[in-house]
Amino acid sequence: MPALYALKEVGFRYGLEWVLKGINLTIERGEILGIIGPNGSGKTSLLKILARQQRPVEGDVRFESTSLSAISFRGLAQRVGMVPQEHPVVFPYTVLEVVLMGRYPYLKGWAFESAEDHRIARASMERMGVERFSDRMFSELSGGEKQRVIIARALAQQPQILLLDEPATFLDLHHQSQIYSLLGELNRDEKMTIVVVSHDLNMASQLCRRLLLLKEGRIARLGTPWEVLTEKGIEEVYHCRTLIDSHPTTGKPRLTMVPD
Amino acid sequence: MLTLKRWLAILSILTVIWIITILICLLHGTEPITLSDAIRIFWARLSSGMAGASDVSRSTILLEVRLPRVLLAGLVGGTLAVVGVTLQALLRNPLADPFVIGISSGSALGVVLSLFVGLNVSYWGLSPLPLFGFLGGLMTLFFLYRLSHVHGKVFVQTLLLGGVILNSMLSAVIMFIAYMTDADKVMGIVYWLMGNLGSPDMKALTIVAVYSLIGMAVLFGLGRGLNLLALGDETAVTLGLDAERTKRIAFFASALLTGAVVSISGLISFVGIMVPHVLRILIGPDHRLLLPASVLGGGIFLMTADMMARTLISPTEIPVGVITALCGGPFFLYLLWRGKMKISNA
C-alpha cells in the first residue's frame, strides 16, 4: 500500500519570503506524527498544505499516490478532518449547527441532514463533552469550549486522518489531558492517523510516535521522540538550555527548562 | 437547527405574509380601493378581460399602475435582501450590503453612462440597461476583489473599506455626469438615483424579473456553501467546499442581481442590511433557509416602504430610497451602538 501522504521537495511562501523549503516527508497509516518547532518555523503552513488549505508553491504532495490537488474537496473532507487554531464564526450558529457542518461532505444535492447525521453529530459532541452546549451560540462559548466543539465537528466527519493545530492551547489541565488521551484512543482503537502541531514538547513527546522538528522552514530533525528531543538539538533550534531525562512512568523523554 | 419540516413551515408562513402584504399594498394609495372592488376587478379581468364601465378607472389604477409597482417593489426588495445575505456570508461581516460596498453605485454608473452615450435603445424588445448595470456592478466587484486579494486570501477589512471609498468616488462620477447633462434630464436621473420604483411597464418588470430569478436560483443552490464560507474560507475547504469556485459564482450572481434592480429602481439603501439581520434573529443563520426567506422578507419590507412612500404625504410621492434610508440609517447606528455595548461589557 502506498504511503498516506508523500511530500517531495515541498516549498511554500507568502509573498517573497519562503516559509517552507525542501520538505521531504512520508506519513504512514496509523501513525501519530507531531510537528514541533519555534514560532514562525512553518508548522501551521505545513499542516495547511496537508489539509489542502494552502497549495505548495513548489514540489509535489501526494495522497495515497494521487496528487492532492486532483482529489475532490468532498472526497478529501470525508477522509481528512482538520482542527484549526482559530474559529472565526460571525453569525449566530448554534453549537449543534456547527457540529452538523461536519456532515456536509456526505450530504447530497439539496438534502438536509438525516437522522443518521444527527446521531453521528450527537455522538461526537458527547465524546467531547459538549452535548450540553448544543443549543447555545457558538460565538458565546469560551475559547476552550469552542476548541472542543471544533474537535467534535472534525470527529463528525468520521475521518481516517485527523490534523490538529495546537489543539490544547486554550484548554485547562484537565481538558488538555482529556484531548491527548482522546487522540491516543482514536489512534489505538479506530486506527486513525493523527498529525498534530504542538508547542507543548512534553505532551508531543508522550503522545507521538514520531516527531518532526522544523527550523526556519526546513526539517531540522525527524524521528522518534528520543532521536529528536536531545539537549543539543533543542538548543540549536530554540536557543535555550534544557535538561532531558526519562519520564518516570512512560519512559519517554521529558524536558525541563534550565534557566541561564 | 434546520429540518425539512421547519424549512417548509417558515417559508409557508412568510409566503402567506408576502401575499397579504401585496393585497394591502394594492388597496392603499391616493385612490383607495376596497377589497370587494379589487376582487370584482380581478374577477372581471380573469373571466372576460373586460371591466364594467364604472370600474374602468379603478381597474386601470389597480392593474396597470399599482400591481406592476407592488410586484416590482417585492422583486427589488427580495433581490437586495438576498444579495445582502450573500455578501455578508462571503465577507463574513453583517454590515456588508450591495449599497455599502459600492456595487450599487457601480451598477448605477454603468446605467448612467449607457444613458449618457445614448444606448437606451432596445434590441429585440430587450432593454440593455440591466446589462450595463450588471457590467458596472461586476467591474466594481472585480476591482474590489483584486484590491483585497493577496496570496490567495481576501482581506475583508480592505474590501469593505475599499468599497466605501469606491462608493463615494463612483457617486462623484455619477454626479458629474448628471451635472453635465441637460437640465431637463437631470431631474430624471436624480429622482432615479434617490431610489424610486415609479410605475414600470410590464415589459420592464419582466426583464428585471428574468435577470433576478436567474440570479436567485443560482444563489439558492449555494446555501450549504455559504454556511461553510461563514466559518472562513480555510475551514470551508476542509469541510469539502471548493471555496474559490463558490465565491466566484456567488459574487457573479450578486453583481447580476444588483445590476438588474439598480437599472430599474436606482439606489435603494439598507434593505440588504436590515432584512437579513432581522431574519437571522427570527429564524437563525442557516443559509438554506435564510436565502429564500430573505427574498420574501425583503419583498415584504420594500412593498411596505413603497406604500408609505406613496401615501404618507399623498398626493406627493416620496422616493422610496428616502424611506429606506430613514429607517435603515438609525437601524445601522443601533447595530453599531449595540456592538459597542457588547464590547464594553465583555
Coordinates of C-alpha atoms in Angstrom, one line a residue:
Chain A
M1 CA 0.0 0.0 0.0
P2 CA 1.3 3.5 -0.8
A3 CA 2.1 5.9 2.0
L4 CA -0.9 8.0 3.1
Y5 CA 1.0 11.3 2.4
A6 CA 4.1 11.7 0.4
L7 CA 5.7 15.1 0.2
K8 CA 8.6 15.7 -2.2
E9 CA 10.7 18.9 -2.2
V10 CA 7.7 20.9 -1.0
G11 CA 8.2 24.7 -0.7
F12 CA 5.8 27.4 0.3
R13 CA 6.0 31.1 0.6
Y14 CA 3.8 34.1 1.4
G15 CA 5.0 36.8 -1.0
L16 CA 8.8 36.6 -1.3
E17 CA 9.6 35.0 2.0
W18 CA 9.9 31.3 2.0
V19 CA 8.0 29.7 4.9
L20 CA 8.8 26.1 4.0
K21 CA 11.6 24.8 1.8
G22 CA 12.7 21.4 0.6
I23 CA 10.3 19.4 2.7
N24 CA 10.5 15.6 2.1
L25 CA 8.2 13.6 4.2
T26 CA 6.1 10.5 4.2
I27 CA 3.2 9.9 6.6
E28 CA 2.2 6.3 7.1
R29 CA -1.2 5.0 8.0
G30 CA -2.0 4.7 11.7
E31 CA 0.9 6.8 13.0
I32 CA 0.9 9.8 15.3
L33 CA 3.2 12.5 14.0
G34 CA 3.9 15.6 16.0
I35 CA 5.1 18.7 14.2
I36 CA 7.2 20.9 16.6
G37 CA 9.4 24.0 16.2
P38 CA 9.7 27.6 17.3
N39 CA 7.2 30.3 16.3
G40 CA 7.3 31.0 12.6
S41 CA 9.1 27.8 11.7
G42 CA 6.4 26.8 9.3
K43 CA 4.4 24.3 11.4
T44 CA 1.0 25.6 10.6
S45 CA 1.8 26.1 6.9
L46 CA 2.9 22.5 6.6
L47 CA -0.4 21.4 8.3
K48 CA -2.4 23.6 5.9
I49 CA -0.7 22.1 2.9
L50 CA -1.7 18.6 4.2
A51 CA -5.3 19.9 4.7
R52 CA -5.2 21.4 1.2
Q53 CA -5.9 24.9 2.6
Q54 CA -2.7 26.1 1.0
R55 CA -1.2 25.0 -2.2
P56 CA 2.5 24.4 -2.2
V57 CA 4.5 26.9 -4.4
E58 CA 6.8 24.2 -5.4
G59 CA 7.2 20.4 -5.0
D60 CA 4.7 17.6 -5.0
V61 CA 2.1 16.4 -2.5
R62 CA 0.6 13.0 -2.9
F63 CA -2.3 11.5 -1.0
E64 CA -2.3 7.7 -1.5
S65 CA -0.1 8.3 -4.6
T66 CA -2.7 10.6 -6.2
S67 CA -1.8 14.3 -6.5
L68 CA -3.6 16.1 -3.7
S69 CA -5.0 18.8 -6.0
A70 CA -6.6 16.1 -8.2
I71 CA -8.8 14.8 -5.3
S72 CA -12.3 16.3 -4.9
F73 CA -12.8 18.6 -2.0
R74 CA -15.7 16.5 -0.8
G75 CA -13.8 13.3 -1.2
L76 CA -10.9 14.6 0.9
A77 CA -13.2 16.0 3.5
Q78 CA -14.7 12.5 4.0
R79 CA -11.2 11.2 4.8
V80 CA -9.3 14.1 6.4
G81 CA -10.6 16.2 9.4
M82 CA -8.9 19.4 10.4
V83 CA -8.9 21.3 13.7
P84 CA -7.6 24.8 13.0
Q85 CA -6.1 27.2 15.5
E86 CA -8.8 29.9 15.2
H87 CA -12.5 29.6 14.8
P88 CA -14.0 32.8 13.3
V89 CA -17.7 32.3 13.3
V90 CA -19.6 35.7 12.9
F91 CA -23.2 34.6 12.6
P92 CA -25.3 33.2 15.4
Y93 CA -24.9 29.5 14.6
T94 CA -25.7 27.1 17.5
V95 CA -23.1 24.5 18.6
L96 CA -25.2 21.8 17.1
E97 CA -25.4 23.6 13.7
V98 CA -21.6 24.0 13.8
V99 CA -21.0 20.3 14.5
L100 CA -23.6 19.2 11.9
M101 CA -21.5 21.0 9.3
G102 CA -19.0 18.2 9.8
R103 CA -21.6 16.1 7.9
Y104 CA -21.7 18.4 4.9
P105 CA -19.2 16.3 2.9
Y106 CA -21.7 13.5 3.0
L107 CA -24.8 15.4 2.1
K108 CA -26.1 15.1 -1.5
G109 CA -27.9 17.7 -3.6
W110 CA -30.4 19.8 -1.6
A111 CA -30.8 17.2 1.2
F112 CA -31.0 18.2 4.8
E113 CA -29.1 16.3 7.5
S114 CA -30.6 12.8 8.1
A115 CA -31.4 11.2 11.4
E116 CA -28.1 9.3 11.0
D117 CA -26.2 12.5 10.6
H118 CA -27.8 13.8 13.8
R119 CA -26.9 10.7 15.6
I120 CA -23.2 10.9 14.5
A121 CA -23.1 14.6 15.4
R122 CA -24.6 13.9 18.9
A123 CA -22.1 11.1 19.4
S124 CA -19.1 13.2 18.6
M125 CA -20.5 16.0 20.9
E126 CA -20.8 13.5 23.7
R127 CA -17.3 12.3 23.2
M128 CA -16.0 15.9 23.6
G129 CA -18.3 16.6 26.5
V130 CA -20.1 19.5 24.7
E131 CA -23.6 18.0 24.3
R132 CA -25.0 20.2 27.0
F133 CA -24.0 23.3 25.0
S134 CA -25.8 22.0 21.9
D135 CA -28.3 24.9 21.7
R136 CA -26.0 27.7 22.8
M137 CA -24.5 30.2 20.3
F138 CA -21.1 29.0 19.3
S139 CA -19.7 32.6 19.4
E140 CA -20.7 32.9 23.1
L141 CA -18.6 30.0 24.2
S142 CA -15.2 30.3 25.9
G143 CA -12.0 29.6 23.9
G144 CA -11.6 26.1 25.4
E145 CA -15.3 25.2 24.8
K146 CA -15.0 26.4 21.2
Q147 CA -11.9 24.2 20.7
R148 CA -13.8 21.1 21.9
V149 CA -16.8 21.9 19.7
I150 CA -14.5 22.2 16.7
I151 CA -12.9 18.9 17.5
A152 CA -16.4 17.4 17.7
R153 CA -17.1 18.8 14.3
A154 CA -13.9 17.2 12.9
L155 CA -15.0 13.8 14.5
A156 CA -18.4 14.1 12.9
Q157 CA -16.6 14.0 9.6
Q158 CA -15.6 10.4 10.6
P159 CA -12.2 11.0 9.1
Q160 CA -9.4 8.5 8.8
I161 CA -6.8 11.2 9.3
L162 CA -7.1 14.0 11.8
L163 CA -5.0 17.1 11.5
L164 CA -4.8 19.4 14.6
D165 CA -3.2 22.8 15.0
E166 CA -2.4 23.4 18.7
P167 CA -5.5 21.6 19.9
A168 CA -4.8 22.2 23.6
T169 CA -3.9 25.9 23.6
F170 CA -7.0 27.3 25.3
L171 CA -7.6 24.3 27.5
D172 CA -7.2 23.8 31.2
L173 CA -5.1 21.0 32.5
H174 CA -8.0 18.6 32.8
H175 CA -9.2 19.2 29.2
Q176 CA -5.6 19.1 27.9
S177 CA -5.0 15.6 29.3
Q178 CA -8.5 14.7 28.0
I179 CA -7.7 15.7 24.5
Y180 CA -4.3 13.9 24.5
S181 CA -5.8 10.7 25.8
L182 CA -8.6 11.0 23.2
L183 CA -6.1 11.3 20.4
G184 CA -4.2 8.2 21.8
E185 CA -7.5 6.4 21.9
L186 CA -8.6 7.3 18.4
N187 CA -5.3 6.2 17.1
R188 CA -5.3 2.9 19.0
D189 CA -8.9 1.9 18.7
E190 CA -10.0 3.4 15.4
K191 CA -6.7 3.3 13.7
M192 CA -6.9 7.0 13.0
T193 CA -3.8 8.6 11.7
I194 CA -3.0 11.8 13.6
V195 CA -0.9 14.7 12.7
V196 CA -0.6 17.3 15.5
V197 CA 1.1 20.7 15.6
S198 CA 2.1 21.5 19.2
H199 CA 4.2 23.9 21.2
D200 CA 4.0 21.6 24.2
L201 CA 7.1 19.5 23.7
N202 CA 6.4 17.2 26.7
M203 CA 2.9 16.3 25.5
A204 CA 4.2 15.8 22.0
S205 CA 6.9 13.5 23.4
Q206 CA 4.4 11.4 25.4
L207 CA 1.8 11.2 22.6
C208 CA 3.6 10.9 19.3
R209 CA 5.4 8.0 17.8
R210 CA 7.4 10.3 15.5
L211 CA 8.3 14.0 15.8
L212 CA 9.2 16.4 13.1
L213 CA 11.3 19.4 14.3
L214 CA 11.2 22.4 12.0
K215 CA 13.7 25.2 11.9
E216 CA 13.2 28.2 9.7
G217 CA 11.0 26.3 7.2
R218 CA 13.3 23.3 6.9
I219 CA 13.3 19.9 8.6
A220 CA 15.9 20.0 11.4
R221 CA 15.2 16.5 12.7
L222 CA 12.7 13.7 12.1
G223 CA 12.5 10.5 14.2
T224 CA 11.3 9.0 17.4
P225 CA 11.0 11.4 20.4
W226 CA 14.3 10.1 21.8
E227 CA 16.0 10.9 18.5
V228 CA 14.6 14.3 18.1
L229 CA 14.4 15.7 21.6
T230 CA 18.1 16.0 22.6
E231 CA 19.6 18.7 24.7
K232 CA 21.9 19.7 21.8
G233 CA 19.2 19.6 19.2
I234 CA 16.8 21.7 21.2
E235 CA 19.5 24.3 21.9
E236 CA 20.3 24.5 18.2
V237 CA 16.7 25.2 17.2
Y238 CA 15.2 27.0 20.2
H239 CA 18.4 28.7 21.5
C240 CA 17.7 27.7 25.1
R241 CA 19.1 25.2 27.5
T242 CA 17.1 22.2 28.6
L243 CA 17.6 19.1 30.7
I244 CA 16.2 15.9 29.2
D245 CA 15.6 12.8 31.2
S246 CA 13.3 9.8 31.1
H247 CA 9.7 10.3 32.2
P248 CA 9.3 8.2 35.4
T249 CA 6.1 6.4 34.2
T250 CA 6.2 6.3 30.4
G251 CA 9.9 6.2 29.8
K252 CA 9.6 8.8 27.1
P253 CA 11.9 11.8 27.0
R254 CA 11.0 14.6 29.4
L255 CA 12.1 18.2 29.1
T256 CA 12.9 20.6 31.8
M257 CA 13.8 24.2 31.2
V258 CA 17.2 25.2 32.6
P259 CA 17.5 28.9 33.4
D260 CA 20.6 30.6 32.1
Chain B
M1 CA -31.5 23.5 13.8
L2 CA -32.9 23.1 10.3
T3 CA -35.2 20.3 9.2
L4 CA -37.3 20.0 6.1
K5 CA -40.4 20.5 8.3
R6 CA -39.1 23.7 9.8
W7 CA -37.9 24.9 6.4
L8 CA -41.4 24.4 4.8
A9 CA -43.2 25.8 7.8
I10 CA -41.2 29.1 7.9
L11 CA -41.3 29.6 4.2
S12 CA -45.0 28.9 4.1
I13 CA -45.7 31.5 6.8
L14 CA -43.5 34.1 5.1
T15 CA -45.3 33.4 1.7
V16 CA -48.7 34.0 3.3
I17 CA -47.4 37.3 4.9
W18 CA -45.9 38.2 1.5
I19 CA -49.3 37.6 -0.3
I20 CA -51.2 39.6 2.4
T21 CA -48.7 42.4 2.0
I22 CA -49.3 42.5 -1.7
L23 CA -53.0 42.8 -1.2
I24 CA -52.7 45.5 1.4
C25 CA -50.3 47.5 -0.8
L26 CA -52.7 47.1 -3.8
L27 CA -55.6 48.6 -1.8
H28 CA -53.8 51.6 -0.4
G29 CA -52.9 54.6 -2.3
T30 CA -54.1 58.1 -3.3
E31 CA -57.2 56.5 -4.7
P32 CA -58.4 53.9 -2.1
I33 CA -59.8 50.7 -3.4
T34 CA -61.8 48.3 -1.3
L35 CA -61.2 44.6 -1.2
S36 CA -64.5 43.9 -2.8
D37 CA -63.8 46.3 -5.6
A38 CA -60.4 44.6 -6.1
I39 CA -61.9 41.2 -6.2
R40 CA -64.5 42.3 -8.7
I41 CA -61.9 43.9 -10.9
F42 CA -59.6 40.8 -10.8
W43 CA -62.6 38.6 -11.5
A44 CA -63.8 40.7 -14.4
R45 CA -60.3 40.7 -15.9
L46 CA -59.9 36.9 -15.5
S47 CA -63.4 36.0 -16.7
S48 CA -63.9 38.3 -19.7
G49 CA -60.9 40.5 -20.0
M50 CA -63.3 43.5 -19.6
A51 CA -64.1 45.6 -16.7
G52 CA -67.5 47.1 -16.1
A53 CA -67.9 50.7 -17.2
S54 CA -67.9 52.2 -13.6
D55 CA -64.7 50.3 -12.8
V56 CA -62.6 51.4 -15.7
S57 CA -60.5 54.0 -13.9
R58 CA -60.1 51.8 -10.8
S59 CA -59.2 48.9 -13.0
T60 CA -56.5 50.9 -14.7
I61 CA -55.1 52.1 -11.3
L62 CA -55.2 48.6 -9.8
L63 CA -53.9 46.5 -12.7
E64 CA -51.8 48.9 -14.7
V65 CA -50.4 51.3 -12.1
R66 CA -50.4 49.6 -8.7
L67 CA -49.9 45.9 -9.5
P68 CA -46.7 46.3 -11.5
R69 CA -45.3 48.7 -8.9
V70 CA -46.1 46.5 -6.0
L71 CA -44.7 43.5 -7.7
L72 CA -41.6 45.5 -8.6
A73 CA -41.1 46.5 -5.0
G74 CA -41.5 42.9 -4.0
L75 CA -38.9 41.8 -6.5
V76 CA -36.4 44.6 -5.8
G77 CA -36.7 44.3 -2.1
G78 CA -36.2 40.5 -2.3
T79 CA -33.3 40.8 -4.6
L80 CA -31.5 43.4 -2.4
A81 CA -32.0 41.3 0.7
V82 CA -30.8 38.1 -0.9
V83 CA -27.7 39.9 -2.2
G84 CA -27.1 41.3 1.3
V85 CA -27.3 37.8 2.8
T86 CA -24.8 36.5 0.2
L87 CA -22.3 39.4 0.6
Q88 CA -22.5 39.2 4.4
A89 CA -21.6 35.5 4.2
L90 CA -18.9 36.0 1.7
L91 CA -17.3 38.8 3.6
R92 CA -18.1 37.4 7.0
N93 CA -19.4 40.8 8.0
P94 CA -23.1 41.5 8.9
L95 CA -22.7 45.1 7.8
A96 CA -21.9 44.2 4.1
D97 CA -24.6 45.1 1.5
P98 CA -24.5 45.9 -2.2
F99 CA -25.1 49.6 -1.4
V100 CA -22.4 49.9 1.3
I101 CA -19.6 48.3 -0.7
G102 CA -20.3 50.2 -3.8
I103 CA -21.7 47.6 -6.1
S104 CA -25.0 49.5 -6.4
S105 CA -23.1 52.7 -7.3
G106 CA -21.0 50.7 -9.9
S107 CA -24.2 49.4 -11.4
A108 CA -25.7 52.9 -11.3
L109 CA -22.7 54.3 -13.1
G110 CA -23.0 51.6 -15.8
V111 CA -26.6 52.6 -16.3
V112 CA -26.0 56.4 -16.3
L113 CA -23.1 56.0 -18.7
S114 CA -25.2 54.0 -21.1
L115 CA -27.9 56.6 -20.9
F116 CA -25.4 59.4 -21.4
V117 CA -23.9 58.0 -24.6
G118 CA -27.4 57.2 -25.8
L119 CA -27.6 53.4 -25.6
N120 CA -31.1 53.4 -24.2
V121 CA -32.5 51.7 -27.2
S122 CA -33.9 48.2 -27.1
Y123 CA -32.7 45.2 -29.0
W124 CA -35.3 42.6 -29.8
G125 CA -37.5 44.3 -27.3
L126 CA -34.9 43.9 -24.5
S127 CA -33.5 47.0 -22.8
P128 CA -29.8 46.7 -22.3
L129 CA -29.9 48.8 -19.2
P130 CA -29.9 45.8 -16.7
L131 CA -26.9 44.5 -18.7
F132 CA -25.0 47.7 -18.2
G133 CA -25.9 47.8 -14.6
F134 CA -24.6 44.2 -14.3
L135 CA -21.3 45.1 -16.0
G136 CA -20.9 48.2 -13.8
G137 CA -21.5 46.2 -10.7
L138 CA -19.3 43.3 -11.8
M139 CA -16.4 45.6 -12.6
T140 CA -16.7 47.3 -9.2
L141 CA -16.8 43.9 -7.5
F142 CA -13.9 42.6 -9.6
F143 CA -11.8 45.7 -8.8
L144 CA -12.6 45.4 -5.0
Y145 CA -11.8 41.7 -5.2
R146 CA -8.4 42.3 -6.8
L147 CA -7.7 45.1 -4.4
S148 CA -8.3 42.9 -1.3
H149 CA -7.0 39.6 -2.7
V150 CA -3.4 38.9 -1.5
H151 CA -1.7 35.5 -1.8
G152 CA -4.9 33.6 -2.3
K153 CA -6.8 35.3 0.6
V154 CA -9.4 38.0 0.6
F155 CA -8.7 40.7 3.2
V156 CA -12.2 41.5 4.3
Q157 CA -11.4 44.8 6.0
T158 CA -9.6 46.0 2.9
L159 CA -12.6 45.0 0.8
L160 CA -15.1 46.8 3.0
L161 CA -13.1 50.0 3.3
G162 CA -12.2 49.9 -0.4
G163 CA -15.9 49.5 -1.1
V164 CA -16.9 52.5 1.0
I165 CA -14.2 54.7 -0.8
L166 CA -15.1 53.4 -4.2
N167 CA -18.8 54.1 -3.4
S168 CA -18.1 57.8 -2.9
M169 CA -15.8 58.0 -6.0
L170 CA -18.4 56.4 -8.2
S171 CA -21.1 58.7 -6.8
A172 CA -19.0 61.7 -7.6
V173 CA -18.6 60.5 -11.2
I174 CA -22.4 60.0 -11.4
M175 CA -23.0 63.5 -10.0
F176 CA -20.5 64.9 -12.5
I177 CA -22.3 63.2 -15.4
A178 CA -25.6 64.4 -14.1
Y179 CA -24.2 67.9 -13.8
M180 CA -23.1 67.8 -17.4
T181 CA -26.4 66.6 -18.7
D182 CA -29.2 68.8 -19.9
A183 CA -31.2 70.4 -17.1
D184 CA -34.4 68.7 -18.1
K185 CA -32.9 65.2 -17.9
V186 CA -31.1 65.8 -14.6
M187 CA -34.2 65.6 -12.5
G188 CA -35.0 62.3 -14.0
I189 CA -31.6 60.9 -13.2
V190 CA -31.5 62.4 -9.7
Y191 CA -35.0 61.1 -9.0
W192 CA -34.0 57.6 -10.2
L193 CA -30.8 57.7 -8.1
M194 CA -32.7 58.5 -5.0
G195 CA -34.3 55.1 -5.3
N196 CA -37.7 55.1 -6.9
L197 CA -40.0 52.3 -8.0
G198 CA -42.0 54.5 -10.4
S199 CA -44.7 52.7 -12.2
P200 CA -42.9 50.3 -14.5
D201 CA -44.5 48.9 -17.6
M202 CA -44.9 45.1 -17.5
K203 CA -42.2 44.7 -20.1
A204 CA -39.5 46.3 -17.9
L205 CA -40.7 44.4 -15.0
T206 CA -40.5 41.1 -16.9
I207 CA -36.9 41.8 -17.9
V208 CA -35.8 42.6 -14.4
A209 CA -37.7 39.5 -13.1
V210 CA -35.9 37.2 -15.6
Y211 CA -32.5 38.6 -14.5
S212 CA -33.4 38.4 -10.8
L213 CA -34.9 34.9 -10.9
I214 CA -31.8 33.5 -12.7
G215 CA -29.6 35.1 -10.0
M216 CA -31.7 33.9 -7.2
A217 CA -31.9 30.4 -8.5
V218 CA -28.1 30.3 -8.6
L219 CA -27.8 31.7 -5.0
F220 CA -30.4 29.2 -3.6
G221 CA -28.1 26.4 -4.8
L222 CA -25.3 27.8 -2.6
G223 CA -27.0 27.6 0.8
R224 CA -24.7 25.0 2.3
G225 CA -21.7 26.5 0.7
L226 CA -22.4 29.9 2.3
N227 CA -22.9 28.3 5.7
L228 CA -19.3 26.9 5.3
L229 CA -17.9 30.2 4.0
A230 CA -19.3 31.9 7.0
L231 CA -16.8 29.8 9.0
G232 CA -13.9 31.1 6.9
D233 CA -12.5 30.0 3.6
E234 CA -9.9 27.7 5.0
T235 CA -12.4 25.8 7.2
A236 CA -14.9 25.6 4.3
V237 CA -12.2 23.8 2.2
T238 CA -11.6 21.2 4.9
L239 CA -15.4 20.6 5.1
G240 CA -15.5 19.7 1.4
L241 CA -16.2 23.0 -0.3
D242 CA -14.5 24.3 -3.4
A243 CA -14.4 27.7 -1.7
E244 CA -12.9 29.7 -4.6
R245 CA -15.4 28.4 -7.1
T246 CA -18.3 29.0 -4.8
K247 CA -17.2 32.6 -4.1
R248 CA -16.8 33.4 -7.8
I249 CA -20.3 32.1 -8.5
A250 CA -21.8 34.0 -5.6
F251 CA -20.0 37.3 -6.5
F252 CA -21.1 36.9 -10.1
A253 CA -24.7 36.3 -9.2
S254 CA -24.7 39.1 -6.7
A255 CA -23.5 41.5 -9.4
L256 CA -26.1 40.3 -11.9
L257 CA -28.9 40.8 -9.3
T258 CA -27.7 44.2 -8.2
G259 CA -27.3 45.4 -11.8
A260 CA -30.8 44.3 -12.7
V261 CA -32.5 46.0 -9.8
V262 CA -30.4 49.2 -9.9
S263 CA -31.1 49.7 -13.6
I264 CA -34.8 49.9 -12.8
S265 CA -35.1 51.3 -9.3
G266 CA -31.9 53.3 -8.7
L267 CA -30.2 53.3 -5.3
I268 CA -32.3 51.8 -2.6
S269 CA -30.2 51.6 0.5
F270 CA -30.1 49.4 3.7
V271 CA -32.7 46.8 2.6
G272 CA -29.7 44.4 2.3
I273 CA -28.6 45.0 5.8
M274 CA -31.8 45.3 7.8
V275 CA -33.8 42.4 6.4
P276 CA -31.1 39.8 6.8
H277 CA -30.3 41.0 10.3
V278 CA -33.9 40.8 11.5
L279 CA -34.4 37.4 9.8
R280 CA -31.3 35.9 11.4
I281 CA -32.7 36.8 14.8
L282 CA -36.1 35.3 13.9
I283 CA -35.2 32.2 12.0
G284 CA -31.5 31.6 12.5
P285 CA -28.4 31.9 10.3
D286 CA -28.7 28.7 8.2
H287 CA -28.4 30.0 4.6
R288 CA -30.5 27.2 3.1
L289 CA -33.5 28.9 4.8
L290 CA -32.1 32.4 5.1
L291 CA -31.7 32.9 1.3
P292 CA -35.3 32.1 0.2
A293 CA -36.6 33.7 3.4
S294 CA -34.8 37.0 2.6
V295 CA -36.4 37.1 -0.8
L296 CA -39.8 37.0 0.8
G297 CA -38.8 39.2 3.8
G298 CA -37.1 41.8 1.6
G299 CA -40.1 41.9 -0.6
I300 CA -42.5 42.4 2.3
F301 CA -40.3 45.2 3.7
L302 CA -39.9 47.2 0.4
M303 CA -43.5 46.8 -0.6
T304 CA -44.5 48.3 2.7
A305 CA -41.9 51.1 2.5
D306 CA -43.1 51.9 -1.0
M307 CA -46.7 52.0 0.2
M308 CA -45.6 54.5 2.8
A309 CA -43.7 56.5 0.1
R310 CA -46.9 56.7 -1.9
T311 CA -49.3 57.5 0.9
L312 CA -47.5 59.4 3.7
I313 CA -47.9 62.9 2.1
S314 CA -50.2 61.9 -0.7
P315 CA -50.7 63.0 -3.4
T316 CA -47.0 63.9 -3.4
E317 CA -44.7 60.9 -3.6
I318 CA -41.5 60.5 -1.6
P319 CA -38.7 58.5 -3.3
V320 CA -38.7 55.1 -1.6
G321 CA -34.9 55.3 -1.2
V322 CA -35.6 58.2 1.2
I323 CA -37.9 56.0 3.3
T324 CA -35.5 53.0 3.4
A325 CA -32.5 55.3 4.3
L326 CA -34.5 57.0 7.0
C327 CA -35.4 53.6 8.5
G328 CA -32.1 52.0 7.7
G329 CA -29.7 54.7 8.9
P330 CA -30.9 54.6 12.5
F331 CA -31.0 50.8 12.4
F332 CA -27.4 50.7 11.2
L333 CA -26.4 53.0 14.0
Y334 CA -28.3 50.9 16.5
L335 CA -26.3 47.8 15.4
L336 CA -23.0 49.7 15.8
W337 CA -24.2 51.0 19.2
R338 CA -25.2 47.5 20.3
G339 CA -21.8 46.2 19.1
K340 CA -20.1 48.8 21.2
M341 CA -22.1 47.9 24.2
K342 CA -21.2 44.2 23.8
I343 CA -17.5 45.0 23.5
S344 CA -17.6 47.3 26.6
N345 CA -19.5 44.8 28.6
A346 CA -17.2 41.9 27.7

